[in-house]
mmCIF file of C-alpha atoms in Angstrom:
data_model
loop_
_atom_site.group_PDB
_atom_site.id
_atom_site.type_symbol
_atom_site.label_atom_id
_atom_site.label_comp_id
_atom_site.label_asym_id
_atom_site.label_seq_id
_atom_site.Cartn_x
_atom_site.Cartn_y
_atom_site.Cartn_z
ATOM 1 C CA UNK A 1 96.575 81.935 201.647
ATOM 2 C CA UNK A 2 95.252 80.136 198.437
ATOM 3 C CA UNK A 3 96.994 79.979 195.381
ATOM 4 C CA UNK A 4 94.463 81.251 192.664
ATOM 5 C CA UNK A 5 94.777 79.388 189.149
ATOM 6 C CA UNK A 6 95.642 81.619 186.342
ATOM 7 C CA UNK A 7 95.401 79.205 183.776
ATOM 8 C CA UNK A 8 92.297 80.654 182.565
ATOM 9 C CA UNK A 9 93.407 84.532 182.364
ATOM 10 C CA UNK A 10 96.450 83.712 180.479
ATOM 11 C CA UNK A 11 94.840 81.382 177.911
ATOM 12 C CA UNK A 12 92.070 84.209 177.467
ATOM 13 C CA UNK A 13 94.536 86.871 176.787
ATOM 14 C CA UNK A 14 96.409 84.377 174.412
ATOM 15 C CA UNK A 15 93.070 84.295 172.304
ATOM 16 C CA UNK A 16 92.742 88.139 172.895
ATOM 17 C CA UNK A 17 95.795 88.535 171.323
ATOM 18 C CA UNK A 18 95.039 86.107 168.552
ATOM 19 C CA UNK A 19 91.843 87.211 167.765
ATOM 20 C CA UNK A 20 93.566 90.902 167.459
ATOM 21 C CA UNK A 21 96.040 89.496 164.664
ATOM 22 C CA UNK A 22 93.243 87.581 162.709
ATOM 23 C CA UNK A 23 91.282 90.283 162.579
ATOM 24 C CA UNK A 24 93.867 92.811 160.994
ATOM 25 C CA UNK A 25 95.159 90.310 158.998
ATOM 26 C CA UNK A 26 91.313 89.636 157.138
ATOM 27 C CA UNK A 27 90.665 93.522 157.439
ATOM 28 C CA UNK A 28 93.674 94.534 155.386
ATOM 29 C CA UNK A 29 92.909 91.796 152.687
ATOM 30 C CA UNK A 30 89.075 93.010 152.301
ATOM 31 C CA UNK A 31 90.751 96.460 151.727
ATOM 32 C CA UNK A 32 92.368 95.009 148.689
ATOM 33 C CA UNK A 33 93.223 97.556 145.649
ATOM 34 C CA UNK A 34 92.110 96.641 141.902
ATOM 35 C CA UNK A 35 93.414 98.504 139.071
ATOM 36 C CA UNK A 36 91.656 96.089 136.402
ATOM 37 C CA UNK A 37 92.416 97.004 133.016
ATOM 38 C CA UNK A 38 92.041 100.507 133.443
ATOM 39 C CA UNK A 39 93.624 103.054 130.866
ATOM 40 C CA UNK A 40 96.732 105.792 131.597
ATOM 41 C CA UNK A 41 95.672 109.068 131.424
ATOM 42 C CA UNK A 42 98.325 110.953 130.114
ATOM 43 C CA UNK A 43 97.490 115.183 130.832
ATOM 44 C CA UNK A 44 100.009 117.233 128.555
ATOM 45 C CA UNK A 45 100.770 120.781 129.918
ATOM 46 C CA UNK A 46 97.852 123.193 129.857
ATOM 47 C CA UNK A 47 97.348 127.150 129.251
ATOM 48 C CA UNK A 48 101.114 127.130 127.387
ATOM 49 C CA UNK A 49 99.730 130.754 126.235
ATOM 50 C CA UNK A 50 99.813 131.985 129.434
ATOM 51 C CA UNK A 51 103.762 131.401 130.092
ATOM 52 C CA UNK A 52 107.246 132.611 128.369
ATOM 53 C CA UNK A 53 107.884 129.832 127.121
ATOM 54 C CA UNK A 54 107.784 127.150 123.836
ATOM 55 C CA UNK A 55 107.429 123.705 124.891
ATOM 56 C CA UNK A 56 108.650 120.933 122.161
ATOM 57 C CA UNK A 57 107.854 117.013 123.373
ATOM 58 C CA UNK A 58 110.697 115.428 121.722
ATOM 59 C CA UNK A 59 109.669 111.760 122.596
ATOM 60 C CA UNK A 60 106.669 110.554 123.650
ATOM 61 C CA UNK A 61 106.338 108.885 126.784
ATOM 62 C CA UNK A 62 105.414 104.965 127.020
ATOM 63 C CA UNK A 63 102.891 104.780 129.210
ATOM 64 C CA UNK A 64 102.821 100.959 131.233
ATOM 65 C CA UNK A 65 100.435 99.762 133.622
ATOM 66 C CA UNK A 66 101.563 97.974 136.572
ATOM 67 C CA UNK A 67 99.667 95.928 138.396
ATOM 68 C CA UNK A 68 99.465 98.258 141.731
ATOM 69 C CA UNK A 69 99.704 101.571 139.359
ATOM 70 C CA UNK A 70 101.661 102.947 136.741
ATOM 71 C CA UNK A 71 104.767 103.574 134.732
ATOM 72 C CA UNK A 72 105.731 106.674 132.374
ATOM 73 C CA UNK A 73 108.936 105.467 130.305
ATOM 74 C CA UNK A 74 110.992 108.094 128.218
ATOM 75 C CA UNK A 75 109.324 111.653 129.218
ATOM 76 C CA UNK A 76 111.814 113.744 127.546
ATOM 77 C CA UNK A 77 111.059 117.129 126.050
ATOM 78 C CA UNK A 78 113.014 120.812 125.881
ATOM 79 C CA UNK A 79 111.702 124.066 127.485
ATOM 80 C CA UNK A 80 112.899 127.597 125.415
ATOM 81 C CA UNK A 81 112.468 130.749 127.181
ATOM 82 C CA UNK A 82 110.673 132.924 125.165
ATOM 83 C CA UNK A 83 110.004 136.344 127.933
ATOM 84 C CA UNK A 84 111.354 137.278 131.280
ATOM 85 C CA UNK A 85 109.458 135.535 134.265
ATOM 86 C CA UNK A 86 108.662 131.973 136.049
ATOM 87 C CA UNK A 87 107.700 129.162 133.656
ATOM 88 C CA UNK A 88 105.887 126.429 135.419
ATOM 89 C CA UNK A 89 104.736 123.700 133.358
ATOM 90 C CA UNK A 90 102.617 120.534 134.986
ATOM 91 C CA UNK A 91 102.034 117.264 133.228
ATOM 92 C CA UNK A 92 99.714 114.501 134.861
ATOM 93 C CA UNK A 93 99.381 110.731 134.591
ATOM 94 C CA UNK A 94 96.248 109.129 136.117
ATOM 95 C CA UNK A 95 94.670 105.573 136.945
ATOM 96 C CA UNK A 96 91.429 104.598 138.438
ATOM 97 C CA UNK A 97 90.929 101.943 140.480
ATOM 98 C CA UNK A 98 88.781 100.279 143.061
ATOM 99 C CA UNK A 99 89.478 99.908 146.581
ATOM 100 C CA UNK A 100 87.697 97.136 148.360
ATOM 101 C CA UNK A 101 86.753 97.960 151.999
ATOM 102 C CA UNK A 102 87.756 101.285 154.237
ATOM 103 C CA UNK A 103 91.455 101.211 154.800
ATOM 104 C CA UNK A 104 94.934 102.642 154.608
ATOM 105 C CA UNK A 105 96.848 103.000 151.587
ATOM 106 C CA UNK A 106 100.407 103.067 150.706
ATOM 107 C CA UNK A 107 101.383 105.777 148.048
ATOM 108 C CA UNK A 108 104.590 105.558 146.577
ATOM 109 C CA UNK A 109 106.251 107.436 144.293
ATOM 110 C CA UNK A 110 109.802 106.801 142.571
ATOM 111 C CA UNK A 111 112.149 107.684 139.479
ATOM 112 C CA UNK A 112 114.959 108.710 138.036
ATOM 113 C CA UNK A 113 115.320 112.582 136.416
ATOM 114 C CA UNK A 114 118.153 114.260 134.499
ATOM 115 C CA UNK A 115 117.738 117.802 133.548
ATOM 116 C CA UNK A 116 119.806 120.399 131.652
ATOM 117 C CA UNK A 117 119.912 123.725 132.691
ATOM 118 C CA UNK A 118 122.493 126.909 131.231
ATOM 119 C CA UNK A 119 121.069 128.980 133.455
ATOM 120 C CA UNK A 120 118.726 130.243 136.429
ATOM 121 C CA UNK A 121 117.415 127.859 138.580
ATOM 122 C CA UNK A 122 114.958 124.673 138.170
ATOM 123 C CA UNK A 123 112.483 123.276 140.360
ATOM 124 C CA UNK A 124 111.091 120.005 139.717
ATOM 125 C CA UNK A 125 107.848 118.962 141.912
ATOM 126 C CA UNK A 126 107.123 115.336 141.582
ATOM 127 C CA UNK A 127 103.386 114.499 143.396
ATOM 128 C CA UNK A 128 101.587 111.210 144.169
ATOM 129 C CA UNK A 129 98.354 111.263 145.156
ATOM 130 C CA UNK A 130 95.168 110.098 145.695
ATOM 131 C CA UNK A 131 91.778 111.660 144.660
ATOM 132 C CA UNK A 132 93.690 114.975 144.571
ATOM 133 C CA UNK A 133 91.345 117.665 142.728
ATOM 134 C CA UNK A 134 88.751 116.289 145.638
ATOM 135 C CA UNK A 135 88.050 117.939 148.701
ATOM 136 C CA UNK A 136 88.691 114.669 150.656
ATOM 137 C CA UNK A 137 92.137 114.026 148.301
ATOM 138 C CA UNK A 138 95.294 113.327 149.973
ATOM 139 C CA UNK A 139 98.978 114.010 148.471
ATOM 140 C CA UNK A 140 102.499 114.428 149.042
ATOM 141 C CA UNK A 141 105.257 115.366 147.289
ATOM 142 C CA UNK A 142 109.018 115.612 146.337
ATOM 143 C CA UNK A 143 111.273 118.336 145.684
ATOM 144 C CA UNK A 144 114.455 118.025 143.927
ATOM 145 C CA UNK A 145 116.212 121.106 142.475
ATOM 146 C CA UNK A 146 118.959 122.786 140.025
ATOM 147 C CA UNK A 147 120.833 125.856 140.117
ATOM 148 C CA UNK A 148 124.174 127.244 138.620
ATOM 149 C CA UNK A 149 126.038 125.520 137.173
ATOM 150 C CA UNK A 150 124.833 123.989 134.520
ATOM 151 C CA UNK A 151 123.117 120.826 135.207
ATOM 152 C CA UNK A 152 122.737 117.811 137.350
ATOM 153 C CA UNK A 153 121.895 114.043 135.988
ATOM 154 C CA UNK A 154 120.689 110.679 137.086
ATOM 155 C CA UNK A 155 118.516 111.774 140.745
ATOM 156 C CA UNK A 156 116.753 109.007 141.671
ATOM 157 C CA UNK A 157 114.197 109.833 144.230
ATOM 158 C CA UNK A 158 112.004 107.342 145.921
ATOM 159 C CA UNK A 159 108.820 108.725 148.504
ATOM 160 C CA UNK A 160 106.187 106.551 150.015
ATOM 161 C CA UNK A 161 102.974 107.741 152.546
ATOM 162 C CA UNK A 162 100.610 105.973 154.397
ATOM 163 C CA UNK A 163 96.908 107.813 153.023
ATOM 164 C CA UNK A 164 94.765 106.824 156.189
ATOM 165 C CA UNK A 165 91.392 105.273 156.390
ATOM 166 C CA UNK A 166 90.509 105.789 152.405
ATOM 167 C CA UNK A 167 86.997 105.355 151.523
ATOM 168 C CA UNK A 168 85.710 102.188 149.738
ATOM 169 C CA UNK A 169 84.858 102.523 146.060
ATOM 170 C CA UNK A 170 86.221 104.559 142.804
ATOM 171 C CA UNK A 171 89.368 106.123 143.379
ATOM 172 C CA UNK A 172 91.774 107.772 141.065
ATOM 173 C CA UNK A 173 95.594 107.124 141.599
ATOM 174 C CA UNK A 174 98.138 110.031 139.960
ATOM 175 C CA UNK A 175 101.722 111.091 139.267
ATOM 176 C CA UNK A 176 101.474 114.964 138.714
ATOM 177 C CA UNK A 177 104.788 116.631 138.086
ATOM 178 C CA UNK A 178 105.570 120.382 138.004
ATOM 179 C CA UNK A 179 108.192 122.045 136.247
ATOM 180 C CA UNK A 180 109.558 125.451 137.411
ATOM 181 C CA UNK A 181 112.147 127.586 135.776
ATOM 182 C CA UNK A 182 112.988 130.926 137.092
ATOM 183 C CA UNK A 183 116.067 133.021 135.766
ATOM 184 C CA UNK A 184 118.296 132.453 132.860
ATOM 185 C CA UNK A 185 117.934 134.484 129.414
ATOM 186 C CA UNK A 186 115.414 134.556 126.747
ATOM 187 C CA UNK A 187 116.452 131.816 124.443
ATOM 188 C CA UNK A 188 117.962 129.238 127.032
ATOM 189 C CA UNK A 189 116.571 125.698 126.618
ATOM 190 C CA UNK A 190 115.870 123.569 129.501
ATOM 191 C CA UNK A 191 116.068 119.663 128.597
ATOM 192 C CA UNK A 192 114.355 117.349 131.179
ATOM 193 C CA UNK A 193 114.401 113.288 130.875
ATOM 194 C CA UNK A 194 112.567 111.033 133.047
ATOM 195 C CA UNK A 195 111.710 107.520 134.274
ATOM 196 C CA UNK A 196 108.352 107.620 136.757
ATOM 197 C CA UNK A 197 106.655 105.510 138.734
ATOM 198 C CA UNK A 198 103.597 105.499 141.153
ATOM 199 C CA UNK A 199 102.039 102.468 142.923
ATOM 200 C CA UNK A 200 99.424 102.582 145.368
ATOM 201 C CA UNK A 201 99.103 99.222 147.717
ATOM 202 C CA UNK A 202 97.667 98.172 151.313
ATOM 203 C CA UNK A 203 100.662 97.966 153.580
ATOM 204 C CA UNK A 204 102.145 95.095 154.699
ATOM 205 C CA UNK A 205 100.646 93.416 157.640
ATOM 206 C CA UNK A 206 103.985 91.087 158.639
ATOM 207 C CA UNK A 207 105.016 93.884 160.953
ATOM 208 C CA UNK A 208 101.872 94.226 163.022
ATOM 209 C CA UNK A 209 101.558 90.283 163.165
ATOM 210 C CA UNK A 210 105.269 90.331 164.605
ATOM 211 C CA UNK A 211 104.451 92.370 167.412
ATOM 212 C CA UNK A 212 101.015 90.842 168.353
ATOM 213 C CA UNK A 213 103.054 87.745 168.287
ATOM 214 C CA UNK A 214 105.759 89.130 170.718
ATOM 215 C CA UNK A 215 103.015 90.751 173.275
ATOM 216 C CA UNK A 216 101.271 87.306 173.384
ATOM 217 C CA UNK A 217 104.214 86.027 174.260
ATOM 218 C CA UNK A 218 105.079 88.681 176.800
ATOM 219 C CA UNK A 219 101.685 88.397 178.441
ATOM 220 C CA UNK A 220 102.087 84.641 178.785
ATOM 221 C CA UNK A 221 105.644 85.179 180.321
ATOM 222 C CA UNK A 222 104.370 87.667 182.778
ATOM 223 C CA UNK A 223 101.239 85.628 183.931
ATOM 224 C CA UNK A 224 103.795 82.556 184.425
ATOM 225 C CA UNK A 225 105.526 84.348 187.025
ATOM 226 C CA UNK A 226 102.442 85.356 188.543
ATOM 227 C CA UNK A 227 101.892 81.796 188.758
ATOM 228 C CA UNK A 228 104.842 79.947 189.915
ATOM 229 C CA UNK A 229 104.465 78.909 193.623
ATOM 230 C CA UNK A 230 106.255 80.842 196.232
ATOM 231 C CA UNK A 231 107.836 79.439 199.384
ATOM 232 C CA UNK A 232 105.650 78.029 202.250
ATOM 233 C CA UNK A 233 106.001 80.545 205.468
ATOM 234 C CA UNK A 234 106.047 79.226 209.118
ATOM 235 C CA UNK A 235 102.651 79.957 210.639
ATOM 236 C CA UNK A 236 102.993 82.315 213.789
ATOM 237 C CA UNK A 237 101.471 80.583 216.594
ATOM 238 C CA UNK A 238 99.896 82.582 219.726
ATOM 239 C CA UNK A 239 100.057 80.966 223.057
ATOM 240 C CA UNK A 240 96.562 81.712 225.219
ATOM 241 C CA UNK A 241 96.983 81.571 228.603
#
């Protein structure tokens, strides 16, 4: 039997795999994010009327724009119950920017919160997201939480998601947090400090290079065995009488 040459094949799914690799690679840089000079929108809590509560800001937040997104320095303000019920209190921080081509998104929220509670129980509700008061808006969020007793200090939290296959154009990046305070007495006070931070990026390609890299590699291995020789077998011969 004849012994095909695979040569060809292998060098063809070499380039396959190549061509794969180049291809994501220039993809994910046209689906670059720019967040030009855009402004911080800071949202300060809305319909106060409508809750038991008083609300005093006792330090204004510095509000710094990152290159990917945003940072809100120094939110730090006091909550006093005022009437029996749930207080929930959101504040919002928003950036537009541009994205480049059709692509995924990496959303990624972080911080650092230390609240002071005498009593009942706080929720706070910390949400990145991505065109969120749109029908087509995507979001996640994190919980963290305090009960009895008093207080807890310093949680860091740090939450990233992929948003898939975002749309080119205008886009509006945000850091929305919720504040929730159920129980405790009229009169309490509720302190809350924070650091915050949302980014928005495309994700890193290195780890989809890697393993186009390693199935090149394994398709060259396999088609090498396909092609190393085997050994000659004695040819049967039939006597005819």
């Amino acid at each position: 039997m004849k012994n095909f040459n695979l040569a060809v094949p292998l060098g063809t799914v070499s380039i396959c795999y190549l061509a794969l690799a180049v291809g994501f690679t220039s993809s994910a840089q046209a689906a670059r994010i720019d967040f030009g000079d855009n402004p911080i929108d800071f949202q300060k809590p809305r319909d106060m009327t409508l809750v038991p509560a008083e609300v005093a800001v006792s330090k204004e937040p510095k509000r710094q724009k990152l290159k990917n997104g945003q940072q809100i320095i120094g939110l730090e303000y006091t909550v006093k119950r005022t009437g029996v019920g749930q207080i929930q209190i959101p504040w919002g921080f928003h950036r537009e920017f541009n994205h480049g081509a059709m692509g995924d998104v990496l959303v990624r929220i972080s911080g650092e919160t230390k609240v002071k509670v005498p009593n009942g129980t706080v929720t706070l509700i910390m949400s990145g997201n991505i065109d969120a008061d749109t029908d087509n808006g995507a979001n996640f969020t994190k919980e963290i939480k305090a009960s009895d007793p008093p207080d807890f200090q310093n949680v860091k939290w740090d939450e990233s998601k992929i948003i898939k296959n975002l749309a080119k154009g205008d886009h509006r990046l945000s850091k929305v947090l919720f504040f929730q305070w159920e129980g405790g007495n009229v009169g309490d006070t509720v302190t809350v400090s924070s650091l915050y931070e949302v980014i928005a990026t495309v994700p890193e390609t290195s780890t989809v290079l890697s393993l186009l890299t390693l199935g090149t590699l394994g398709a060259a291995s396999t088609l090498k065995r396909k092609l190393k020789p085997s050994k000659p077998t004695e040819k049967e011969t039939t006597k005819v009488g």
